[in-house]
mmCIF file with all atom_site columns, C-alpha atoms in Angstrom:
data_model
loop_
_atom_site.group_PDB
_atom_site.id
_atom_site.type_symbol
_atom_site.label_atom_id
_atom_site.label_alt_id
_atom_site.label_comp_id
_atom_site.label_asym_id
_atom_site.label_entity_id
_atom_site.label_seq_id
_atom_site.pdbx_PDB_ins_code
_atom_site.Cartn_x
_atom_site.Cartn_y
_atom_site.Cartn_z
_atom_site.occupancy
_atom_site.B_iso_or_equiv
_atom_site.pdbx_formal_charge
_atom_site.auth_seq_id
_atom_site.auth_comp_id
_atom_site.auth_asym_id
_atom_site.auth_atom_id
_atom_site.pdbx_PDB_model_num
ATOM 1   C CA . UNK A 1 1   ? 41.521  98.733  -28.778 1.00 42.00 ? 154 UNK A CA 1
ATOM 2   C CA . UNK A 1 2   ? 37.664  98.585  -28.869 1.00 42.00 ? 155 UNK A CA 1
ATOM 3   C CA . UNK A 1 3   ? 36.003  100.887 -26.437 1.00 42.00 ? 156 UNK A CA 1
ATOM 4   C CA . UNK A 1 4   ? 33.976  98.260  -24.111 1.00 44.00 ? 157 UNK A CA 1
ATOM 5   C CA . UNK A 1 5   ? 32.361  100.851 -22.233 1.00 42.00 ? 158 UNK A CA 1
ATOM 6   C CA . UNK A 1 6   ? 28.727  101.158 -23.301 1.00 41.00 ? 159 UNK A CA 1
ATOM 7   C CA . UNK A 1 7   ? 28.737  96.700  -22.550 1.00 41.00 ? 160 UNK A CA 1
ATOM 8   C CA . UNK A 1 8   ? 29.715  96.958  -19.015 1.00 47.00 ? 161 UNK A CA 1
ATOM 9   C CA . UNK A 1 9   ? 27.762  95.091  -17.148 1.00 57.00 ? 162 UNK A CA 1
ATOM 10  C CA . UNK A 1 10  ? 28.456  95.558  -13.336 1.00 66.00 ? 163 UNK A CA 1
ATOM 11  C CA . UNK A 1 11  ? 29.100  92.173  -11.836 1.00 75.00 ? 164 UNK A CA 1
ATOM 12  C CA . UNK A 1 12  ? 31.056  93.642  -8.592  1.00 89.00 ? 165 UNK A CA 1
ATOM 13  C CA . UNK A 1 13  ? 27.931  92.359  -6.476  1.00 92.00 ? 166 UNK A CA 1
ATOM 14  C CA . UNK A 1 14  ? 29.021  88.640  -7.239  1.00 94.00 ? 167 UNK A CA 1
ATOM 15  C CA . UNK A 1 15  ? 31.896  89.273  -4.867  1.00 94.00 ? 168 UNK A CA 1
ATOM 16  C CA . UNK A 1 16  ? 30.165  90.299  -2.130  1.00 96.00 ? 169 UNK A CA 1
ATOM 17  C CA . UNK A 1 17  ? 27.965  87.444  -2.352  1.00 97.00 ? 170 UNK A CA 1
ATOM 18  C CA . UNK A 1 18  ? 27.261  85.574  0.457   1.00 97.00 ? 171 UNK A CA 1
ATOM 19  C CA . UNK A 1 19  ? 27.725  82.288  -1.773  1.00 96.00 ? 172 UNK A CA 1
ATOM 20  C CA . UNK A 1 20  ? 30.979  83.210  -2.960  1.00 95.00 ? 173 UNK A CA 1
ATOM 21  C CA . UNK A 1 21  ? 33.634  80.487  -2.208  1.00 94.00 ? 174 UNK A CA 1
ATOM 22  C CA . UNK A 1 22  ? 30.695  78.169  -1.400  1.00 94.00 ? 175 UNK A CA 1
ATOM 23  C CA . UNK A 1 23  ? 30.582  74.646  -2.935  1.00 94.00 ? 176 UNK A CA 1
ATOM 24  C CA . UNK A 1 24  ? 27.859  75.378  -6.234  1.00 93.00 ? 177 UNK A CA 1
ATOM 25  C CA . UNK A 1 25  ? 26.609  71.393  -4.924  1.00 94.00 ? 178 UNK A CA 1
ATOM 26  C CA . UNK A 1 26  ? 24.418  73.570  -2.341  1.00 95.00 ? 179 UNK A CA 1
ATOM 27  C CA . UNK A 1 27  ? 23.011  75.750  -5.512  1.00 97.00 ? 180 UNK A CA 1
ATOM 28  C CA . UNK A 1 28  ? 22.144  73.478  -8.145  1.00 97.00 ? 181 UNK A CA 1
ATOM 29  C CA . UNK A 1 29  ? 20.622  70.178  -8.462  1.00 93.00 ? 182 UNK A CA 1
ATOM 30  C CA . UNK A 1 30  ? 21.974  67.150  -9.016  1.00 93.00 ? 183 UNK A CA 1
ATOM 31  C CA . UNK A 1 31  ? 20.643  65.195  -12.076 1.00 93.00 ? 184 UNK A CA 1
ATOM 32  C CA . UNK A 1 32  ? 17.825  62.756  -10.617 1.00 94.00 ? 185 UNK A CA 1
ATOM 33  C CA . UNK A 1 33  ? 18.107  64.526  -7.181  1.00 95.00 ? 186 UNK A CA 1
ATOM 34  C CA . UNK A 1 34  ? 14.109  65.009  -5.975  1.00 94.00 ? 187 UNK A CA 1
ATOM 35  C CA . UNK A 1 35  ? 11.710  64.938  -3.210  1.00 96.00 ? 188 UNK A CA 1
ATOM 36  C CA . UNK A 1 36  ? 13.080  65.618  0.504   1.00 97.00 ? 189 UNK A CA 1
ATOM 37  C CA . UNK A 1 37  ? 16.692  65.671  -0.704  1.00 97.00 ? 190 UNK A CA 1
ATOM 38  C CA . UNK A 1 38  ? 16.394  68.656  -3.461  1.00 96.00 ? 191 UNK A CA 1
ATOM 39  C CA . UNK A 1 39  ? 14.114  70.306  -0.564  1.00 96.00 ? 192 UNK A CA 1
ATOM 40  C CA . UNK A 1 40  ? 16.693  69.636  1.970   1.00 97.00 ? 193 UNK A CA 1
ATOM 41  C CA . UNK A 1 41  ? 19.562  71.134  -0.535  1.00 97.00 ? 194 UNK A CA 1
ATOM 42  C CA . UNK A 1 42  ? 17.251  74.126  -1.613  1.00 97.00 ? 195 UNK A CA 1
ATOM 43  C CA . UNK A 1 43  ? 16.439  75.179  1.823   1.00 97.00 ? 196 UNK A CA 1
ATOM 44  C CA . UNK A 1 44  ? 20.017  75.056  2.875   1.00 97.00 ? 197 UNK A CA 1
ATOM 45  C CA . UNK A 1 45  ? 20.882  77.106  -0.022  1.00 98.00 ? 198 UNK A CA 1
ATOM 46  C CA . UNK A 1 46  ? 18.311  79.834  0.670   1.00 97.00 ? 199 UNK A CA 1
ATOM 47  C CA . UNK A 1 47  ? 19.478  79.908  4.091   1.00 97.00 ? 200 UNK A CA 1
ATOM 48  C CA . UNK A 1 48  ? 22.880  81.155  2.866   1.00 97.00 ? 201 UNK A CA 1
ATOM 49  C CA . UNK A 1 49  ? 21.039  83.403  0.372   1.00 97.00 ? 202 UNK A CA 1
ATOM 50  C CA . UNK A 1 50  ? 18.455  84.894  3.657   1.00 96.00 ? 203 UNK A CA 1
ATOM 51  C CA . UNK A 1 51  ? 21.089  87.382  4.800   1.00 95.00 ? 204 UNK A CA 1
ATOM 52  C CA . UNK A 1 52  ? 23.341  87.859  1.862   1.00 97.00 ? 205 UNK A CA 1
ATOM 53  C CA . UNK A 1 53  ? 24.073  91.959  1.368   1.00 97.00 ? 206 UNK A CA 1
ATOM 54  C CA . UNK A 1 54  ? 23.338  91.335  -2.328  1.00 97.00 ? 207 UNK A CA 1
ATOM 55  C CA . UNK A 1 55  ? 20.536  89.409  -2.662  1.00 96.00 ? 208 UNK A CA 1
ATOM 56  C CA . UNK A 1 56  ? 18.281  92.128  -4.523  1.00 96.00 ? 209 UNK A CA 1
ATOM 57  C CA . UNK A 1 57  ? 20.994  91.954  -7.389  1.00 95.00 ? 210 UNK A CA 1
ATOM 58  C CA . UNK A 1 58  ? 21.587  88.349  -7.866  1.00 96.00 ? 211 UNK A CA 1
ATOM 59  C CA . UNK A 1 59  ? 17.746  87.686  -8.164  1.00 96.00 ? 212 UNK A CA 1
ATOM 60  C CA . UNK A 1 60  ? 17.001  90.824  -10.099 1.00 95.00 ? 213 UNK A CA 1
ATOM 61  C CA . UNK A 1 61  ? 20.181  89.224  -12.382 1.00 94.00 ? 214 UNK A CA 1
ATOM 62  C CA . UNK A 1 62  ? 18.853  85.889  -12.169 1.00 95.00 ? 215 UNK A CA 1
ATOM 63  C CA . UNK A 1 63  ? 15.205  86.887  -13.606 1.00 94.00 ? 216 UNK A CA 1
ATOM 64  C CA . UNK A 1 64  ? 16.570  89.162  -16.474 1.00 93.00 ? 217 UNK A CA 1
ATOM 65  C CA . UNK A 1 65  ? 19.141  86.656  -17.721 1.00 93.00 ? 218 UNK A CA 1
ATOM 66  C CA . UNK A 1 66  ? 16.445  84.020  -17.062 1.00 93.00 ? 219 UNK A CA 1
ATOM 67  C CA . UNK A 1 67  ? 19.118  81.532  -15.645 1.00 95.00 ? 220 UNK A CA 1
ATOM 68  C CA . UNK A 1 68  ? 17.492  78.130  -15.780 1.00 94.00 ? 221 UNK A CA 1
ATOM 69  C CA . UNK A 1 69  ? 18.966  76.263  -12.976 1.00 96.00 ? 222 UNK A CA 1
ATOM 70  C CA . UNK A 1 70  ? 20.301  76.745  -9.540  1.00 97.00 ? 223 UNK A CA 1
ATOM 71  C CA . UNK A 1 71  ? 19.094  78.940  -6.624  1.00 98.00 ? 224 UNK A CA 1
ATOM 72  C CA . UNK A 1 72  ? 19.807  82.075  -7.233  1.00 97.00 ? 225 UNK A CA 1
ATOM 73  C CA . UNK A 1 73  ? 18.649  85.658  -5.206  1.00 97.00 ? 226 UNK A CA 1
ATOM 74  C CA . UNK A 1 74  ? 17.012  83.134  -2.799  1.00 97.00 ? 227 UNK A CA 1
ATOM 75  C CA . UNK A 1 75  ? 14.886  81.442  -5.253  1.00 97.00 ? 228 UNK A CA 1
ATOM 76  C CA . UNK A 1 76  ? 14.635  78.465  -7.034  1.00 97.00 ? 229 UNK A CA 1
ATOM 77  C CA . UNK A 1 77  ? 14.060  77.607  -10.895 1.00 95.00 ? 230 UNK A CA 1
ATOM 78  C CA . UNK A 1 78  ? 9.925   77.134  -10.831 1.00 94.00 ? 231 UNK A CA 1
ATOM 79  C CA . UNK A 1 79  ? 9.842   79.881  -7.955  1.00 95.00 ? 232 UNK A CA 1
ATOM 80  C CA . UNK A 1 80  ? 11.931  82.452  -10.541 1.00 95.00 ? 233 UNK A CA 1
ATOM 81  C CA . UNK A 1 81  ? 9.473   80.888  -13.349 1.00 94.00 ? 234 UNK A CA 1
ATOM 82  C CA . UNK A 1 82  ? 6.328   81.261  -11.302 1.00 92.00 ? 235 UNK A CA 1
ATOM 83  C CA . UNK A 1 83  ? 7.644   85.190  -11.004 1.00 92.00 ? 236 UNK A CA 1
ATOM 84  C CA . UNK A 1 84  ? 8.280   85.610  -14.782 1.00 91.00 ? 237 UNK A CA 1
ATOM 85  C CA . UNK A 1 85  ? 4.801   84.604  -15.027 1.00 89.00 ? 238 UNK A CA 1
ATOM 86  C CA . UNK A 1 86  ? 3.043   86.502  -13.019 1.00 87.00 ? 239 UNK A CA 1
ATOM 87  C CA . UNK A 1 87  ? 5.307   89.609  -13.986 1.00 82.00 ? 240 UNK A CA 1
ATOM 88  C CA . UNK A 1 88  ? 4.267   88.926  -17.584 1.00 82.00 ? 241 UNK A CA 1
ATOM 89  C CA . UNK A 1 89  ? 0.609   89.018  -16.721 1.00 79.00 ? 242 UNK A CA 1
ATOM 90  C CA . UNK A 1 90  ? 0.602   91.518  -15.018 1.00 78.00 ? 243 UNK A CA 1
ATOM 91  C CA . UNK A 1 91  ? 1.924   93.871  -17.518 1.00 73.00 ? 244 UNK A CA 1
ATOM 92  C CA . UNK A 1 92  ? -0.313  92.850  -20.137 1.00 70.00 ? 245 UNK A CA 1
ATOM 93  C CA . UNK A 1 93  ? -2.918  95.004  -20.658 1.00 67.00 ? 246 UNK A CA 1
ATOM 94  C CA . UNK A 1 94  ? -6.556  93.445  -20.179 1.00 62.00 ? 247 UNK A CA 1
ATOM 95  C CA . UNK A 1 95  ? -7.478  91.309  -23.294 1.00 55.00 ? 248 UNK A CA 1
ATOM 96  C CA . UNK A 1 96  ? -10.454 91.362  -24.486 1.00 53.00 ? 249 UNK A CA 1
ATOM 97  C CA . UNK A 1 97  ? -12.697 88.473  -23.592 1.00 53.00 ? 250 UNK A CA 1
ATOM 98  C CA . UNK A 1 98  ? -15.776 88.489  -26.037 1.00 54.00 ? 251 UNK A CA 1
ATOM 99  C CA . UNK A 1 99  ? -19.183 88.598  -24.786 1.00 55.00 ? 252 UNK A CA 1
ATOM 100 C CA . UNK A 1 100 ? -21.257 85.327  -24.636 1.00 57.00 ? 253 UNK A CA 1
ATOM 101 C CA . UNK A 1 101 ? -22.987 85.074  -28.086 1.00 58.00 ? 254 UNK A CA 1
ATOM 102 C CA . UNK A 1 102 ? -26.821 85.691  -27.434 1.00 56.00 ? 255 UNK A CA 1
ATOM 103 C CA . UNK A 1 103 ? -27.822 83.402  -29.648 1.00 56.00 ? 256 UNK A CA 1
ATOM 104 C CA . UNK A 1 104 ? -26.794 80.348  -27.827 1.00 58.00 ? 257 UNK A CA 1
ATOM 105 C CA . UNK A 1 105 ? -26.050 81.812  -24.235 1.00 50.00 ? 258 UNK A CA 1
ATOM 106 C CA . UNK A 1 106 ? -28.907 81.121  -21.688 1.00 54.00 ? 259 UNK A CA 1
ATOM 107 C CA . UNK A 1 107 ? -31.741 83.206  -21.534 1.00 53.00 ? 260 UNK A CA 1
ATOM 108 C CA . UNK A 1 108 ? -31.491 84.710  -17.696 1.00 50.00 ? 261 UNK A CA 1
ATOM 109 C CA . UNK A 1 109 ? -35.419 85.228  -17.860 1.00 50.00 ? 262 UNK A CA 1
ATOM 110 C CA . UNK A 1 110 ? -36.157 81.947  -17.765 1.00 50.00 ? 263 UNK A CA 1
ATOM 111 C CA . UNK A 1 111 ? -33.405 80.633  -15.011 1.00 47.00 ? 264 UNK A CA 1
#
């Protein structure tokens, strides 16, 4: 038998989710569902989410295997993509931006 041990990935906080026996209708989105009915559903969701004793590990889970729909760790898809992004930027290191070219930037002596 194949040792498995270097692939375990520790999913034991899924059980102790607050979520856990609750209908996945509250967590993800209903095709067409938008407006105040997908807020109504997403707030209700991250109420369940607010006090949950593993909330740091779903959304930590949720951002590294970049899952695409749902609510998950209290957050929803463009709030987790907003996050990615910012994350990203942030640990780029400053690019270069190339100085105006002097021969057709304004002269500041004359302005």
């Amino acid at each position: 038998m194949p040792d498995r041990s270097d692939h375990h990935i520790d999913r034991d906080w899924q059980h102790r989710a607050s979520c856990r026996g609750t209908d996945t209708e509250r967590f993800f989105s209903p095709d067409g569902e938008r407006g105040s009915v997908r807020a109504q559903r997403e707030h209700a969701a991250k109420q369940i989410c607010q006090d949950c004793p593993v909330l740091a590990e779903c959304r930590t889970h949720a951002l590294a295997a970049t899952e695409a729909y749902g609510i998950w760790g209290g957050m929803s898809e463009n709030e987790r993509a907003r996050q990615t992004r910012r994350t990203r930027l942030a640990s780029r290191p400053g690019e270069f931006v190339a100085p105006p070219d002097p021969r057709t930037a304004p002269d500041p002596s004359t302005s």
